[in-house]
């Protein structure tokens, strides 16, 4: 009788490390691309009243029609396109990976990019193919097209802007990937609020394109809501893999209400973009730092002895993300989320002290 994990759990799962979430208690938290601003008190009061009235004894509204209608308007979903909602976009990546997993089919992504593309493909038992970007973090289109030809992936993920590099890939090159791909191409626009560029208008022209969004980076990371947008013939199939009631009642109520006051979030995003410019300028002034321009709400930068600097920042009470060791193109790289002006100043001052140490 088999009673050991080795006999039951797949080898590739046993080899995985769980997605790391470090303890940030009491720290300036600039590691997870959250919006640093809370909602205004008046809106929070409105949400409290909605929660008070919510029928928590009932299952959530399975199809979430009210929320979908708000999302259509707020995101500018093109006519004729359908929505699939997830418990964060992570869950939508999982639905996609499960749906596309065939014994011989590959899931393809560029590297470095959002780590969950690779991890979730592995969870689903799919063969993941990672194609490195160029040294300047732009798409290596020749390598990509060759990998598509060779592996014929059922699913391609491209983050636009990319995480952790912060750049927007060339849209013309992405179009070539969409045309060459034999299956679906998912453009993950998690950071759209800070980029302004989108593939949504291309949905009608590209039959194998899906666009993914999330409310997480916009200011609602705590309620977990991701949105996949595309033609009904794709979304209808994917919807079969969604667990019933995956978007809970509180998420539905809160998201719909906040979207009704959507300008709050766009004003916060505008403040974050302003701070992003300042943070980039000031980072570029720190001796030994190479900081990369970003279309997202974080900045990637290179600094010698990144691991030591990361630890020193922690000692100074500032938590960012250490990417050193995660990919050859991220050697000596750290990623900082854009926070409030005070948080960014605290980070810059801690960084200067860490470099001098
Ligand atoms: C490119 C990208 N997609 C998706 C996500 C996850 O978003 P969610 O909070 O909606 O699961 C992240 C989070 O860092 C991300 O960087």
Tab-separated table of C-alpha atoms and ligand atoms in Angstrom:
chain	number	residue	atom	x	y	z
A	1	UNK	CA	0.000	0.000	0.000
A	2	UNK	CA	1.319	3.404	-0.970
A	3	UNK	CA	1.519	5.847	1.939
A	4	UNK	CA	4.424	8.025	0.882
A	5	UNK	CA	4.314	11.332	-1.041
A	6	UNK	CA	6.983	9.945	-3.417
A	7	UNK	CA	4.565	7.224	-4.477
A	8	UNK	CA	1.620	9.524	-5.007
A	9	UNK	CA	2.738	13.079	-5.804
A	10	UNK	CA	4.151	13.639	-9.294
A	11	UNK	CA	7.933	14.120	-9.390
A	12	UNK	CA	7.662	17.551	-11.049
A	13	UNK	CA	5.408	18.737	-8.200
A	14	UNK	CA	7.769	17.417	-5.517
A	15	UNK	CA	10.572	19.340	-7.218
A	16	UNK	CA	8.632	22.628	-7.071
A	17	UNK	CA	9.048	25.241	-4.371
A	18	UNK	CA	5.760	26.826	-3.277
A	19	UNK	CA	5.288	30.422	-4.454
A	20	UNK	CA	7.189	32.385	-1.782
A	21	UNK	CA	5.303	35.016	0.201
A	22	UNK	CA	7.706	36.546	2.753
A	23	UNK	CA	6.540	37.945	6.079
A	24	UNK	CA	6.225	41.718	5.726
A	25	UNK	CA	4.895	42.589	9.176
A	26	UNK	CA	5.933	46.108	10.127
A	27	UNK	CA	7.869	46.698	6.913
A	28	UNK	CA	7.573	49.184	4.083
A	29	UNK	CA	6.043	46.676	1.696
A	30	UNK	CA	7.225	47.207	-1.866
A	31	UNK	CA	7.517	43.613	-3.051
A	32	UNK	CA	4.181	42.635	-4.593
A	33	UNK	CA	3.040	45.373	-7.015
A	34	UNK	CA	0.162	46.410	-4.793
A	35	UNK	CA	-1.452	49.829	-5.029
A	36	UNK	CA	-0.271	51.568	-1.823
A	37	UNK	CA	-3.444	53.644	-1.454
A	38	UNK	CA	-6.602	52.566	0.335
A	39	UNK	CA	-10.064	53.509	-0.875
A	40	UNK	CA	-11.511	56.847	0.313
A	41	UNK	CA	-13.463	56.612	3.622
A	42	UNK	CA	-16.797	57.457	2.012
A	43	UNK	CA	-16.497	54.561	-0.441
A	44	UNK	CA	-15.295	52.241	2.316
A	45	UNK	CA	-18.446	53.123	4.262
A	46	UNK	CA	-20.573	52.230	1.255
A	47	UNK	CA	-18.785	48.880	0.961
A	48	UNK	CA	-19.352	48.214	4.668
A	49	UNK	CA	-23.093	48.689	4.179
A	50	UNK	CA	-23.088	46.332	1.181
A	51	UNK	CA	-21.301	43.680	3.220
A	52	UNK	CA	-23.814	44.169	6.041
A	53	UNK	CA	-26.693	43.438	3.678
A	54	UNK	CA	-25.037	40.593	1.758
A	55	UNK	CA	-26.776	37.203	1.861
A	56	UNK	CA	-23.755	35.252	3.027
A	57	UNK	CA	-25.910	32.185	3.720
A	58	UNK	CA	-26.399	31.795	-0.044
A	59	UNK	CA	-23.943	30.703	-2.691
A	60	UNK	CA	-22.674	33.560	-4.843
A	61	UNK	CA	-24.405	34.528	-8.057
A	62	UNK	CA	-22.754	31.915	-10.297
A	63	UNK	CA	-22.659	33.910	-13.512
A	64	UNK	CA	-22.023	37.301	-11.821
A	65	UNK	CA	-24.074	39.183	-14.459
A	66	UNK	CA	-24.158	42.515	-12.584
A	67	UNK	CA	-20.424	42.533	-12.085
A	68	UNK	CA	-19.786	41.489	-15.681
A	69	UNK	CA	-21.920	44.373	-16.954
A	70	UNK	CA	-19.858	46.848	-14.867
A	71	UNK	CA	-16.616	45.290	-16.041
A	72	UNK	CA	-17.677	45.530	-19.672
A	73	UNK	CA	-18.144	49.255	-19.292
A	74	UNK	CA	-15.144	49.893	-17.071
A	75	UNK	CA	-12.673	47.943	-19.206
A	76	UNK	CA	-14.173	48.913	-22.571
A	77	UNK	CA	-14.767	45.315	-23.649
A	78	UNK	CA	-15.385	45.250	-27.412
A	79	UNK	CA	-18.861	44.341	-28.660
A	80	UNK	CA	-19.393	40.602	-29.113
A	81	UNK	CA	-16.637	39.532	-26.699
A	82	UNK	CA	-17.331	37.413	-23.640
A	83	UNK	CA	-15.859	37.489	-20.111
A	84	UNK	CA	-14.601	34.737	-17.830
A	85	UNK	CA	-14.045	35.734	-14.211
A	86	UNK	CA	-11.468	34.155	-11.931
A	87	UNK	CA	-10.332	34.213	-8.330
A	88	UNK	CA	-7.471	36.449	-9.469
A	89	UNK	CA	-5.907	36.027	-12.888
A	90	UNK	CA	-3.830	33.216	-11.386
A	91	UNK	CA	-6.970	31.094	-11.445
A	92	UNK	CA	-7.606	31.990	-15.078
A	93	UNK	CA	-4.068	30.924	-15.982
A	94	UNK	CA	-4.881	27.633	-14.272
A	95	UNK	CA	-8.127	27.209	-16.216
A	96	UNK	CA	-6.245	27.873	-19.463
A	97	UNK	CA	-3.425	25.460	-18.631
A	98	UNK	CA	-5.860	22.706	-17.664
A	99	UNK	CA	-7.950	23.209	-20.788
A	100	UNK	CA	-5.031	23.215	-23.208
A	101	UNK	CA	-3.179	20.338	-21.634
A	102	UNK	CA	-2.946	17.467	-24.101
A	103	UNK	CA	-0.416	14.643	-23.760
A	104	UNK	CA	1.952	16.152	-26.322
A	105	UNK	CA	1.002	19.853	-26.257
A	106	UNK	CA	3.283	22.572	-24.954
A	107	UNK	CA	2.623	25.811	-23.100
A	108	UNK	CA	5.030	28.517	-24.230
A	109	UNK	CA	6.118	31.680	-22.466
A	110	UNK	CA	8.964	34.153	-22.688
A	111	UNK	CA	11.629	34.224	-19.984
A	112	UNK	CA	11.997	36.012	-17.703
A	113	UNK	CA	8.322	36.677	-17.114
A	114	UNK	CA	5.606	36.095	-14.533
A	115	UNK	CA	6.652	32.895	-12.749
A	116	UNK	CA	3.110	31.535	-12.456
A	117	UNK	CA	2.939	30.802	-16.199
A	118	UNK	CA	5.611	28.149	-15.752
A	119	UNK	CA	4.430	26.994	-12.320
A	120	UNK	CA	0.788	26.585	-13.286
A	121	UNK	CA	1.692	24.797	-16.531
A	122	UNK	CA	3.647	22.389	-14.338
A	123	UNK	CA	0.702	21.994	-11.916
A	124	UNK	CA	-1.466	21.078	-14.901
A	125	UNK	CA	1.064	18.519	-16.122
A	126	UNK	CA	1.744	20.475	-19.299
A	127	UNK	CA	5.127	20.743	-21.010
A	128	UNK	CA	6.362	24.308	-20.501
A	129	UNK	CA	8.727	25.856	-23.036
A	130	UNK	CA	10.441	29.098	-22.016
A	131	UNK	CA	12.009	31.299	-24.700
A	132	UNK	CA	14.526	33.864	-23.478
A	133	UNK	CA	14.098	37.518	-24.372
A	134	UNK	CA	17.108	39.419	-25.725
A	135	UNK	CA	19.659	40.956	-23.371
A	136	UNK	CA	17.787	44.285	-23.588
A	137	UNK	CA	14.559	42.447	-22.536
A	138	UNK	CA	12.912	42.846	-25.949
A	139	UNK	CA	11.265	39.879	-27.693
A	140	UNK	CA	13.635	37.618	-29.594
A	141	UNK	CA	11.227	37.105	-32.456
A	142	UNK	CA	13.423	34.693	-34.441
A	143	UNK	CA	13.856	32.433	-31.410
A	144	UNK	CA	10.143	32.690	-30.605
A	145	UNK	CA	8.978	31.817	-34.105
A	146	UNK	CA	11.434	28.908	-34.243
A	147	UNK	CA	10.144	27.607	-30.860
A	148	UNK	CA	6.527	27.932	-32.037
A	149	UNK	CA	7.354	26.006	-35.216
A	150	UNK	CA	9.165	23.305	-33.253
A	151	UNK	CA	6.855	22.860	-30.244
A	152	UNK	CA	3.464	23.862	-31.756
A	153	UNK	CA	2.202	25.205	-28.366
A	154	UNK	CA	-1.525	25.070	-27.666
A	155	UNK	CA	-1.092	28.073	-25.421
A	156	UNK	CA	1.266	31.076	-25.412
A	157	UNK	CA	1.435	33.577	-22.527
A	158	UNK	CA	2.817	37.084	-22.998
A	159	UNK	CA	2.686	39.670	-20.217
A	160	UNK	CA	2.197	43.183	-21.621
A	161	UNK	CA	3.897	45.048	-19.889
A	162	UNK	CA	6.186	42.249	-18.816
A	163	UNK	CA	6.849	41.350	-15.196
A	164	UNK	CA	9.558	41.628	-13.834
A	165	UNK	CA	11.223	43.699	-16.563
A	166	UNK	CA	8.508	46.376	-16.789
A	167	UNK	CA	8.864	46.917	-20.540
A	168	UNK	CA	6.172	46.740	-23.214
A	169	UNK	CA	7.109	44.323	-25.966
A	170	UNK	CA	6.800	45.572	-29.526
A	171	UNK	CA	3.129	45.142	-30.500
A	172	UNK	CA	4.048	44.334	-34.121
A	173	UNK	CA	6.231	41.438	-32.954
A	174	UNK	CA	3.460	40.146	-30.699
A	175	UNK	CA	1.122	40.224	-33.719
A	176	UNK	CA	3.594	37.985	-35.553
A	177	UNK	CA	3.534	35.565	-32.611
A	178	UNK	CA	-0.287	35.545	-32.652
A	179	UNK	CA	-0.306	34.831	-36.371
A	180	UNK	CA	2.311	32.092	-36.155
A	181	UNK	CA	0.834	30.364	-33.080
A	182	UNK	CA	-1.194	27.233	-33.854
A	183	UNK	CA	-3.294	27.733	-30.706
A	184	UNK	CA	-4.289	30.423	-28.232
A	185	UNK	CA	-2.201	33.474	-27.358
A	186	UNK	CA	-3.051	35.112	-24.036
A	187	UNK	CA	-1.924	38.699	-23.581
A	188	UNK	CA	-1.744	39.276	-19.835
A	189	UNK	CA	-2.409	42.961	-19.234
A	190	UNK	CA	-2.167	42.877	-15.424
A	191	UNK	CA	-0.402	46.274	-15.454
A	192	UNK	CA	-2.634	47.944	-18.023
A	193	UNK	CA	-3.574	50.799	-15.664
A	194	UNK	CA	0.038	51.983	-15.743
A	195	UNK	CA	0.728	51.320	-19.425
A	196	UNK	CA	-2.245	52.537	-21.394
A	197	UNK	CA	-1.557	50.157	-24.314
A	198	UNK	CA	-3.866	47.215	-24.892
A	199	UNK	CA	-4.600	44.339	-27.239
A	200	UNK	CA	-8.358	44.582	-26.561
A	201	UNK	CA	-9.047	46.378	-29.882
A	202	UNK	CA	-7.297	43.525	-31.721
A	203	UNK	CA	-9.639	40.836	-30.348
A	204	UNK	CA	-12.044	41.135	-33.258
A	205	UNK	CA	-9.260	40.639	-35.841
A	206	UNK	CA	-7.250	37.848	-34.218
A	207	UNK	CA	-9.384	34.709	-33.705
A	208	UNK	CA	-6.817	33.007	-31.438
A	209	UNK	CA	-6.253	35.973	-29.097
A	210	UNK	CA	-7.449	36.359	-25.493
A	211	UNK	CA	-6.739	39.349	-23.230
A	212	UNK	CA	-6.419	38.979	-19.456
A	213	UNK	CA	-6.826	41.713	-16.858
A	214	UNK	CA	-6.878	41.849	-13.069
A	215	UNK	CA	-8.110	44.303	-10.460
A	216	UNK	CA	-5.166	43.396	-8.212
A	217	UNK	CA	-2.650	45.988	-9.364
A	218	UNK	CA	-5.322	48.624	-9.719
A	219	UNK	CA	-6.038	48.649	-5.985
A	220	UNK	CA	-8.155	45.596	-5.186
A	221	UNK	CA	-5.582	42.843	-4.650
A	222	UNK	CA	-7.442	41.755	-1.511
A	223	UNK	CA	-10.635	40.702	-3.254
A	224	UNK	CA	-8.990	38.547	-5.986
A	225	UNK	CA	-10.675	39.233	-9.296
A	226	UNK	CA	-9.224	38.396	-12.692
A	227	UNK	CA	-10.942	38.750	-16.064
A	228	UNK	CA	-10.325	36.869	-19.286
A	229	UNK	CA	-11.784	38.488	-22.388
A	230	UNK	CA	-12.274	36.907	-25.786
A	231	UNK	CA	-14.607	35.424	-28.366
A	232	UNK	CA	-17.553	33.401	-26.966
A	233	UNK	CA	-16.418	30.208	-28.723
A	234	UNK	CA	-13.224	30.160	-26.624
A	235	UNK	CA	-14.671	31.518	-23.377
A	236	UNK	CA	-17.581	29.037	-23.559
A	237	UNK	CA	-15.158	26.095	-23.578
A	238	UNK	CA	-12.960	27.514	-20.818
A	239	UNK	CA	-15.983	28.265	-18.635
A	240	UNK	CA	-16.546	24.517	-18.262
A	241	UNK	CA	-13.336	24.265	-16.211
A	242	UNK	CA	-14.182	27.097	-13.869
A	243	UNK	CA	-15.193	25.785	-10.456
A	244	UNK	CA	-18.786	26.705	-9.571
A	245	UNK	CA	-19.029	29.913	-7.521
A	246	UNK	CA	-15.325	30.699	-7.933
A	247	UNK	CA	-15.920	34.447	-7.477
A	248	UNK	CA	-17.341	34.905	-3.999
A	249	UNK	CA	-20.254	37.146	-3.027
A	250	UNK	CA	-18.125	39.794	-1.295
A	251	UNK	CA	-15.772	40.084	-4.261
A	252	UNK	CA	-18.718	40.508	-6.628
A	253	UNK	CA	-20.363	43.187	-4.496
A	254	UNK	CA	-17.206	45.124	-3.746
A	255	UNK	CA	-15.816	45.035	-7.287
A	256	UNK	CA	-19.120	46.180	-8.810
A	257	UNK	CA	-19.418	49.059	-6.346
A	258	UNK	CA	-15.821	50.236	-6.694
A	259	UNK	CA	-16.031	50.083	-10.488
A	260	UNK	CA	-19.058	52.336	-10.277
A	261	UNK	CA	-16.609	54.857	-8.741
A	262	UNK	CA	-13.809	53.842	-11.097
A	263	UNK	CA	-12.249	57.293	-11.197
A	264	UNK	CA	-10.899	56.669	-7.672
A	265	UNK	CA	-8.701	53.883	-8.999
A	266	UNK	CA	-7.615	55.714	-12.140
A	267	UNK	CA	-6.644	58.769	-10.074
A	268	UNK	CA	-4.576	56.528	-7.804
A	269	UNK	CA	-2.940	54.950	-10.868
A	270	UNK	CA	-2.090	58.427	-12.163
A	271	UNK	CA	-0.432	59.284	-8.816
A	272	UNK	CA	1.531	56.025	-8.976
A	273	UNK	CA	2.713	56.828	-12.514
A	274	UNK	CA	3.958	60.228	-11.351
A	275	UNK	CA	5.843	58.629	-8.506
A	276	UNK	CA	7.226	56.029	-10.913
A	277	UNK	CA	8.925	58.832	-12.873
A	278	UNK	CA	10.428	60.312	-9.731
A	279	UNK	CA	11.547	56.929	-8.407
A	280	UNK	CA	13.222	56.091	-11.726
A	281	UNK	CA	15.025	59.454	-11.848
A	282	UNK	CA	16.255	59.124	-8.284
A	283	UNK	CA	17.229	55.479	-8.666
A	284	UNK	CA	19.317	56.353	-11.708
A	285	UNK	CA	21.242	58.805	-9.513
A	286	UNK	CA	22.257	56.166	-6.960
A	287	UNK	CA	25.874	55.174	-7.656
A	288	UNK	CA	26.196	51.753	-9.263
A	289	UNK	CA	22.484	51.398	-10.074
A	290	UNK	CA	21.125	50.706	-13.557
A	291	UNK	CA	17.352	51.282	-13.436
A	292	UNK	CA	15.110	50.261	-16.332
A	293	UNK	CA	12.198	52.394	-17.558
A	294	UNK	CA	8.858	50.798	-16.710
A	295	UNK	CA	5.293	50.785	-18.024
A	296	UNK	CA	4.109	49.058	-14.850
A	297	UNK	CA	3.878	49.973	-11.161
A	298	UNK	CA	7.329	48.611	-10.349
A	299	UNK	CA	10.887	49.259	-11.438
A	300	UNK	CA	13.582	46.692	-12.157
A	301	UNK	CA	17.120	47.722	-11.323
A	302	UNK	CA	20.557	46.196	-11.370
A	303	UNK	CA	23.076	46.731	-8.609
A	304	UNK	CA	26.236	44.866	-7.733
A	305	UNK	CA	25.876	42.467	-4.787
A	306	UNK	CA	22.091	42.588	-5.168
A	307	UNK	CA	21.587	39.841	-2.571
A	308	UNK	CA	23.515	41.773	0.071
A	309	UNK	CA	21.688	45.024	-0.793
A	310	UNK	CA	18.332	43.218	-0.587
A	311	UNK	CA	19.167	41.926	2.905
A	312	UNK	CA	20.441	45.342	4.010
A	313	UNK	CA	17.192	46.938	2.812
A	314	UNK	CA	15.277	44.407	4.905
A	315	UNK	CA	17.392	45.340	7.920
A	316	UNK	CA	16.309	48.929	7.264
A	317	UNK	CA	12.657	47.834	7.249
A	318	UNK	CA	12.058	47.875	3.485
A	319	UNK	CA	10.901	44.747	1.659
A	320	UNK	CA	11.377	44.565	-2.126
A	321	UNK	CA	11.937	41.548	-4.410
A	322	UNK	CA	15.266	39.875	-4.995
A	323	UNK	CA	15.415	38.389	-8.496
A	324	UNK	CA	19.068	37.456	-8.450
A	325	UNK	CA	19.430	33.781	-9.263
A	326	UNK	CA	15.992	33.406	-10.841
A	327	UNK	CA	17.205	33.824	-14.440
A	328	UNK	CA	20.511	34.564	-16.130
A	329	UNK	CA	19.157	37.903	-17.453
A	330	UNK	CA	18.201	38.916	-13.912
A	331	UNK	CA	21.642	38.542	-12.352
A	332	UNK	CA	22.060	41.246	-9.709
A	333	UNK	CA	18.507	42.496	-10.299
A	334	UNK	CA	16.035	43.750	-7.708
A	335	UNK	CA	12.436	44.867	-8.281
A	336	UNK	CA	10.753	47.598	-6.301
A	337	UNK	CA	7.029	48.358	-6.379
A	338	UNK	CA	6.125	52.038	-6.632
A	339	UNK	CA	4.666	53.036	-3.265
A	340	UNK	CA	3.445	56.297	-1.773
A	341	UNK	CA	5.863	59.248	-1.956
A	342	UNK	CA	6.853	58.617	1.687
A	343	UNK	CA	7.431	54.905	1.103
A	344	UNK	CA	9.525	55.591	-1.985
A	345	UNK	CA	11.596	58.138	-0.091
A	346	UNK	CA	12.104	55.630	2.733
A	347	UNK	CA	13.209	53.044	0.169
A	348	UNK	CA	15.616	55.430	-1.591
A	349	UNK	CA	17.166	56.488	1.673
A	350	UNK	CA	17.523	52.869	2.841
A	351	UNK	CA	19.049	51.980	-0.534
A	352	UNK	CA	21.622	54.762	-0.330
A	353	UNK	CA	22.563	53.574	3.164
A	354	UNK	CA	22.672	49.953	1.981
A	355	UNK	CA	24.979	50.793	-0.915
A	356	UNK	CA	27.323	52.762	1.362
A	357	UNK	CA	27.350	50.024	4.008
B	1	LIG	C1	1.877	39.506	-15.287
B	1	LIG	C2	1.024	39.108	-14.124
B	1	LIG	N1	-0.120	38.457	-14.329
B	1	LIG	C3	-0.908	38.083	-13.312
B	1	LIG	C4	-0.565	38.334	-12.004
B	1	LIG	C5	-1.447	37.837	-10.890
B	1	LIG	O1	-2.552	38.600	-10.754
B	1	LIG	P1	-3.768	38.206	-9.805
B	1	LIG	O2	-3.547	38.927	-8.526
B	1	LIG	O3	-4.956	38.683	-10.558
B	1	LIG	O4	-3.777	36.708	-9.643
B	1	LIG	C6	0.609	39.014	-11.728
B	1	LIG	C7	0.997	39.291	-10.335
B	1	LIG	O5	2.082	39.669	-10.012
B	1	LIG	C8	1.432	39.408	-12.815
B	1	LIG	O6	2.595	40.034	-12.619
